[in-house]
Each structure stands twice: as C-alpha cells, then as structure tokens.
Amino acid sequence: MRRNGILFGALLVLLGLLLLLSNLGVIAVDVWSLLWPLALIAIGGSLLWAVLAGPRTTEVEEAEVRLQGAGRAHLRLRHAAGRLTVTAGAAPGLLLSGRFGGGVEKRIRPDADGLRVELSLPRRAFPSFLVPGRGWSGHGLEWVLALSPEVPLTLSVDSGASENRLDLSALMVTELRVETGASSTEVTLPAAAGYTRAHISSGAASTVVNVPEGVGARIQTEGALSDINVSPRFERLAAGQYQSPDYAVAPNKVDLKVETGVGASTVR
C-alpha cells in the first residue's frame, strides 16, 4: 500500500475512533465539524506525496483537433486530476494540439455557432486517480495544450485535485469558466480579446488571476472562508467589487467573478 493510501486509512480510523468516543460520552467533541478539515488534510497529504514520489508510468497520447473552417470554437476541458497547462501556439488550421497523460477522449461537433469540442480523461483512467495514491501526480495525468489564437474561443475548464496553469494572454477567449476542487490554479487573462467574461470558482484552493496591463477590469469576489486579495491598481467600489479606472474606455476589458470556498485568491 502506498503511503498516501495509509494516510487516508489512518484518518478514517481516527474519525471512527472520535465518533465512538463521542457516542460513549468519553469526549465532548462535535466530530462532524472535523470531517471537512480531515478531508482537506487527506487530499493535501495525498497531493504532496504524489509530487514527492515523482512520475509514474502513464500512457501519454498526442492529439490534435482541426478548426475545420470554423470561425469560432467552444472548448470544454474535463480534467479531473493531475496537471493542466494551456497556452497559445497551435499550428495554423488547428484548434488545438497537445500531449495527454492518461489519454484523452474527444467529442467534436460542428454547428451553426462554431466548432464544439469536449476533451475528457478516458474512463479507464478514472480508477487510477480515484484510488488514493494512484494517478494523482501531476506527472502521471498531465495535459499540455496549445490553442489557436486565430478564432474567438469559449473555454470551460472542469478540474478536481489538480494544478492548473492557464496562460490565455495571446488567445481570443471571449468567455471563460473555470471550476476546480482541491487545486492550485493560475490564470492569465487575454490581453487583446476585446471583451471577455470570466467566472472562476474554486473549492479548497489557491487561485491567482493575472489581468494584463492595459486591460480594463470589473471584478466581483465572493468567499466566506477565504482570503481574497485584489491589487491596488483596481479601485474598490463596494464590498467585494472593484474596477480599473479606465474600464469604460479600455479597448480590451474583462468582467471577472472570483468565487473561493476555502483558501486564498489573488487578483493582480
């Protein structure tokens, strides 16, 4: 059994012991209030061990998707665990190209509104990351994608226990949605996409959002149990609301909403 599997087992035993002692009246502890912190400890410990343990042998698939003449694209990435890197740099005529640790399943559907593409981990990959200690490493389930700067993009990212690095600065992303679980996420927003609407939602996470210089931003933040920091370059309008002084006249602007459950978020 791997060490992070032992960690999960030890935490379950500890929780069961506390429940037993509480039911017997030996201790006066609200055990259920400990469940969320213990879950965070288990996830964090598993992720740390996965990184320290180094890479595992995992299938790596190279794949690409052609634009097929589409003037717009809608891309959804369903990457449940591991490491995800997204940048510009796809060759002319391609929507994307990349390397996919753990493999990839593609769903491609052209329609009147452009090319719709969904990429997800194959079902055979799920057991490896659902079992503690197997496949959680960013080395094993690592996706590295280069996207096309040629067409406007709608980009959706769904990830779980992961490390996400999304450099969209050279892309025409007009709509962005990122939903993560226990993760570390850094997003650099587009520098010259005209208007971008972005919604970044995270659970137990560390999130950094970079707004390029010259991009006007209107920002809304929410987070009951989180530490949210917004750069002084954005004026505070009200609780959780900020705006750059040049937002109204900026040729490139973003409406950004950042929601954080437990953790820290920074907008700069």
C-alpha positions as a printed NumPy array, in Angstrom:
array([[  0.   ,   0.   ,   0.   ],
       [  1.32 ,   3.439,  -0.86 ],
       [  1.948,   5.933,   1.913],
       [ -0.878,   8.264,   0.932],
       [ -3.244,   5.284,   0.991],
       [ -2.066,   4.712,   4.559],
       [ -2.745,   8.404,   5.277],
       [ -6.364,   8.09 ,   4.146],
       [ -6.799,   4.907,   6.174],
       [ -5.297,   6.476,   9.306],
       [ -7.586,   9.489,   9.049],
       [-10.646,   7.248,   8.65 ],
       [ -9.6  ,   5.242,  11.7  ],
       [ -9.11 ,   8.467,  13.664],
       [-12.523,   9.767,  12.639],
       [-14.172,   6.468,  13.582],
       [-12.41 ,   6.45 ,  16.952],
       [-13.545,  10.003,  17.694],
       [-17.134,   9.096,  16.758],
       [-17.029,   6.083,  19.051],
       [-15.648,   8.051,  21.991],
       [-18.202,  10.807,  21.406],
       [-21.11 ,   8.328,  21.315],
       [-19.848,   6.708,  24.54 ],
       [-19.687,  10.102,  26.224],
       [-15.957,   9.832,  26.846],
       [-15.236,  13.078,  24.965],
       [-17.416,  16.064,  24.13 ],
       [-16.447,  16.845,  20.551],
       [-18.559,  17.738,  17.524],
       [-16.954,  15.078,  15.359],
       [-18.838,  16.016,  12.206],
       [-17.345,  19.504,  12.339],
       [-13.942,  17.807,  11.953],
       [-14.925,  15.961,   8.778],
       [-14.145,  18.808,   6.346],
       [-10.746,  19.658,   7.879],
       [ -9.809,  15.967,   7.901],
       [-10.825,  15.659,   4.253],
       [ -8.606,  18.628,   3.384],
       [ -5.7  ,  17.066,   5.279],
       [ -6.177,  13.796,   3.406],
       [ -6.35 ,  15.456,  -0.005],
       [ -3.392,  17.735,   0.701],
       [ -1.293,  14.892,   2.066],
       [ -2.069,  12.744,  -0.948],
       [ -1.164,  15.517,  -3.39 ],
       [  2.1  ,  16.269,  -1.576],
       [  3.126,  12.648,  -1.561],
       [  2.225,  12.279,  -5.247],
       [  4.559,  15.157,  -6.114],
       [  7.378,  13.911,  -3.856],
       [  7.06 ,  10.361,  -5.154],
       [  7.862,  11.507,  -8.692],
       [  6.38 ,  10.45 , -12.032],
       [  4.602,   7.185, -12.666],
       [  4.395,   5.238, -15.882],
       [  1.263,   6.52 , -17.578],
       [  0.118,   6.421, -21.167],
       [  0.832,   9.691, -22.991],
       [ -1.224,  10.367, -26.104],
       [ -0.561,  13.102, -28.645],
       [ -3.648,  14.53 , -30.312],
       [ -4.864,  17.496, -32.321],
       [ -8.195,  18.95 , -33.439],
       [ -8.571,  20.823, -36.714],
       [-10.623,  24.01 , -36.978],
       [-12.493,  22.616, -39.99 ],
       [-13.016,  26.161, -41.281],
       [-14.941,  27.269, -38.176],
       [-14.87 ,  30.971, -37.334],
       [-15.455,  30.328, -33.624],
       [-14.847,  27.455, -31.19 ],
       [-16.287,  26.236, -27.899],
       [-13.832,  24.106, -25.929],
       [-14.533,  22.216, -22.717],
       [-11.713,  20.517, -20.801],
       [-12.725,  17.91 , -18.231],
       [ -9.505,  17.116, -16.411],
       [-10.319,  15.571, -13.073],
       [ -6.836,  15.318, -11.545],
       [ -3.176,  15.928, -12.21 ],
       [ -1.661,  18.906, -14.003],
       [ -3.164,  21.037, -16.767],
       [ -1.227,  23.597, -18.834],
       [ -2.899,  25.723, -21.517],
       [ -1.154,  28.278, -23.745],
       [ -1.366,  29.689, -27.272],
       [  0.675,  28.138, -30.07 ],
       [ -1.429,  25.701, -32.119],
       [ -0.298,  25.459, -35.74 ],
       [ -2.354,  27.253, -38.428],
       [ -5.564,  25.382, -39.193],
       [ -5.635,  23.637, -35.801],
       [ -7.906,  24.465, -32.882],
       [ -5.53 ,  22.664, -30.531],
       [ -2.683,  20.245, -30.234],
       [ -1.242,  18.643, -27.142],
       [  0.109,  15.805, -25.069],
       [ -2.319,  13.992, -22.814],
       [ -1.015,  11.916, -19.915],
       [ -3.608,   9.237, -19.194],
       [ -5.027,   9.573, -22.7  ],
       [ -7.94 ,  11.658, -23.954],
       [-11.462,  11.171, -25.268],
       [-12.587,  13.691, -27.894],
       [-16.121,  14.761, -28.758],
       [-16.274,  17.065, -31.769],
       [-19.459,  18.604, -33.141],
       [-19.646,  21.407, -35.721],
       [-22.787,  23.544, -35.617],
       [-24.051,  26.938, -36.759],
       [-22.339,  28.661, -33.802],
       [-18.912,  27.17 , -34.486],
       [-16.931,  24.087, -33.57 ],
       [-17.8  ,  22.419, -30.26 ],
       [-15.113,  20.236, -28.707],
       [-15.04 ,  18.388, -25.386],
       [-11.91 ,  16.66 , -24.113],
       [-12.007,  14.325, -21.112],
       [ -9.976,  11.609, -19.461],
       [-10.865,   8.126, -20.732],
       [-12.97 ,   6.03 , -18.399],
       [-10.094,   3.611, -17.977],
       [ -8.123,   6.419, -16.316],
       [-10.695,   7.075, -13.578],
       [ -9.819,   4.169, -11.247],
       [ -6.188,   5.293, -11.161],
       [ -6.95 ,   8.692,  -9.647],
       [ -9.985,   7.775,  -7.558],
       [ -7.858,   5.38 ,  -5.509],
       [ -5.69 ,   7.381,  -3.086],
       [ -2.063,   7.24 ,  -4.107],
       [ -2.624,   6.27 ,  -7.739],
       [ -2.585,   8.721, -10.605],
       [ -2.902,  11.923,  -8.565],
       [  0.561,  13.007,  -9.615],
       [  0.744,  15.95 , -11.985],
       [  3.357,  13.906, -13.865],
       [  1.008,  10.975, -14.49 ],
       [ -2.173,  12.775, -15.592],
       [ -0.515,  15.791, -17.159],
       [ -2.173,  17.572, -20.068],
       [ -0.256,  20.205, -22.047],
       [ -2.33 ,  22.026, -24.677],
       [ -1.576,  24.688, -27.267],
       [ -4.684,  26.516, -28.53 ],
       [ -5.34 ,  28.54 , -31.633],
       [ -5.013,  32.341, -31.5  ],
       [ -6.861,  32.555, -34.834],
       [-10.502,  32.399, -33.685],
       [-12.624,  33.607, -30.752],
       [-12.905,  30.932, -28.067],
       [-15.318,  29.979, -25.34 ],
       [-13.289,  27.974, -22.825],
       [-14.614,  25.852, -19.949],
       [-12.328,  24.003, -17.537],
       [-13.568,  21.443, -15.001],
       [-10.889,  20.047, -12.713],
       [-10.605,  18.399,  -9.312],
       [ -7.4  ,  17.707,  -7.397],
       [ -5.124,  19.455,  -9.831],
       [ -2.504,  22.045, -10.661],
       [ -3.747,  24.362, -13.411],
       [ -1.724,  26.908, -15.384],
       [ -3.791,  28.754, -17.998],
       [ -1.897,  31.412, -19.971],
       [ -4.581,  32.936, -22.185],
       [ -2.767,  36.218, -22.815],
       [ -2.281,  35.601, -26.559],
       [ -5.689,  33.979, -27.126],
       [ -9.062,  35.437, -28.126],
       [-11.01 ,  33.939, -25.228],
       [-14.278,  35.851, -25.008],
       [-15.862,  33.672, -22.343],
       [-14.056,  31.698, -19.629],
       [-15.434,  29.388, -16.964],
       [-13.121,  27.576, -14.552],
       [-14.399,  25.254, -11.805],
       [-11.859,  23.5  ,  -9.587],
       [-11.811,  21.448,  -6.402],
       [ -8.701,  20.973,  -4.251],
       [ -6.337,  22.75 ,  -6.589],
       [ -3.665,  25.301,  -7.308],
       [ -4.731,  27.499, -10.227],
       [ -3.107,  30.421, -12.031],
       [ -4.924,  32.159, -14.883],
       [ -3.544,  34.928, -17.085],
       [ -6.438,  36.615, -18.876],
       [ -6.406,  37.635, -22.565],
       [ -4.529,  40.814, -23.437],
       [ -6.311,  41.65 , -26.704],
       [ -9.593,  39.756, -26.968],
       [-11.868,  42.808, -26.947],
       [-14.392,  41.834, -24.279],
       [-14.008,  38.783, -22.027],
       [-16.409,  37.478, -19.412],
       [-14.698,  35.203, -16.864],
       [-16.025,  33.196, -13.919],
       [-13.527,  31.319, -11.749],
       [-14.905,  29.136,  -8.959],
       [-12.783,  27.029,  -6.61 ],
       [-13.261,  24.823,  -3.57 ],
       [-10.268,  24.231,  -1.286],
       [ -7.805,  26.083,  -3.433],
       [ -5.125,  28.633,  -4.113],
       [ -6.082,  30.849,  -7.057],
       [ -4.147,  33.621,  -8.802],
       [ -5.666,  35.683, -11.619],
       [ -3.417,  37.956, -13.669],
       [ -5.009,  40.86 , -15.544],
       [ -2.598,  42.075, -18.272],
       [ -1.567,  45.721, -18.288],
       [ -3.858,  47.83 , -20.463],
       [ -6.871,  45.576, -19.915],
       [ -9.769,  47.239, -18.095],
       [-11.343,  45.055, -15.432],
       [-14.537,  44.952, -13.434],
       [-14.135,  42.456, -10.593],
       [-16.532,  40.744,  -8.194],
       [-15.238,  38.487,  -5.415],
       [-17.026,  36.097,  -3.073],
       [-15.658,  33.836,  -0.356],
       [-16.944,  33.196,   3.159],
       [-13.937,  31.212,   4.44 ],
       [-11.256,  32.546,   2.122],
       [ -8.564,  35.195,   1.94 ],
       [ -9.111,  37.326,  -1.171],
       [ -6.576,  39.965,  -2.198],
       [ -7.09 ,  42.437,  -5.051],
       [ -4.288,  44.632,  -6.372],
       [ -4.451,  48.38 ,  -5.553],
       [ -4.461,  49.055,  -9.312],
       [ -8.202,  48.312,  -9.126],
       [-10.417,  50.762,  -7.251],
       [-12.668,  49.347,  -4.554],
       [-16.293,  50.302,  -5.296],
       [-18.023,  48.313,  -2.551],
       [-17.551,  45.112,  -0.551],
       [-16.23 ,  42.538,  -2.99 ],
       [-16.432,  44.884,  -6.003],
       [-13.511,  46.527,  -7.815],
       [-12.906,  48.298, -11.113],
       [ -9.957,  49.7  , -13.027],
       [-10.137,  53.479, -13.598],
       [-10.087,  53.104, -17.399],
       [-12.675,  50.316, -17.609],
       [-15.257,  52.369, -19.522],
       [-12.872,  53.401, -22.315],
       [-10.466,  50.441, -22.458],
       [-10.448,  48.725, -25.884],
       [ -9.851,  45.407, -24.128],
       [-11.757,  44.667, -20.952],
       [-12.872,  41.81 , -18.728],
       [-15.77 ,  41.215, -16.381],
       [-14.33 ,  38.861, -13.764],
       [-16.076,  36.968, -10.982],
       [-13.962,  35.011,  -8.487],
       [-15.612,  32.63 ,  -6.003],
       [-13.5  ,  30.825,  -3.418],
       [-14.687,  28.267,  -0.885],
       [-11.727,  27.626,   1.415],
       [ -8.315,  29.01 ,   0.524],
       [ -6.691,  32.12 ,  -0.899],
       [ -7.358,  34.066,  -4.087],
       [ -5.336,  36.904,  -5.585],
       [ -6.258,  39.219,  -8.47 ],
       [ -3.396,  41.322,  -9.765]])
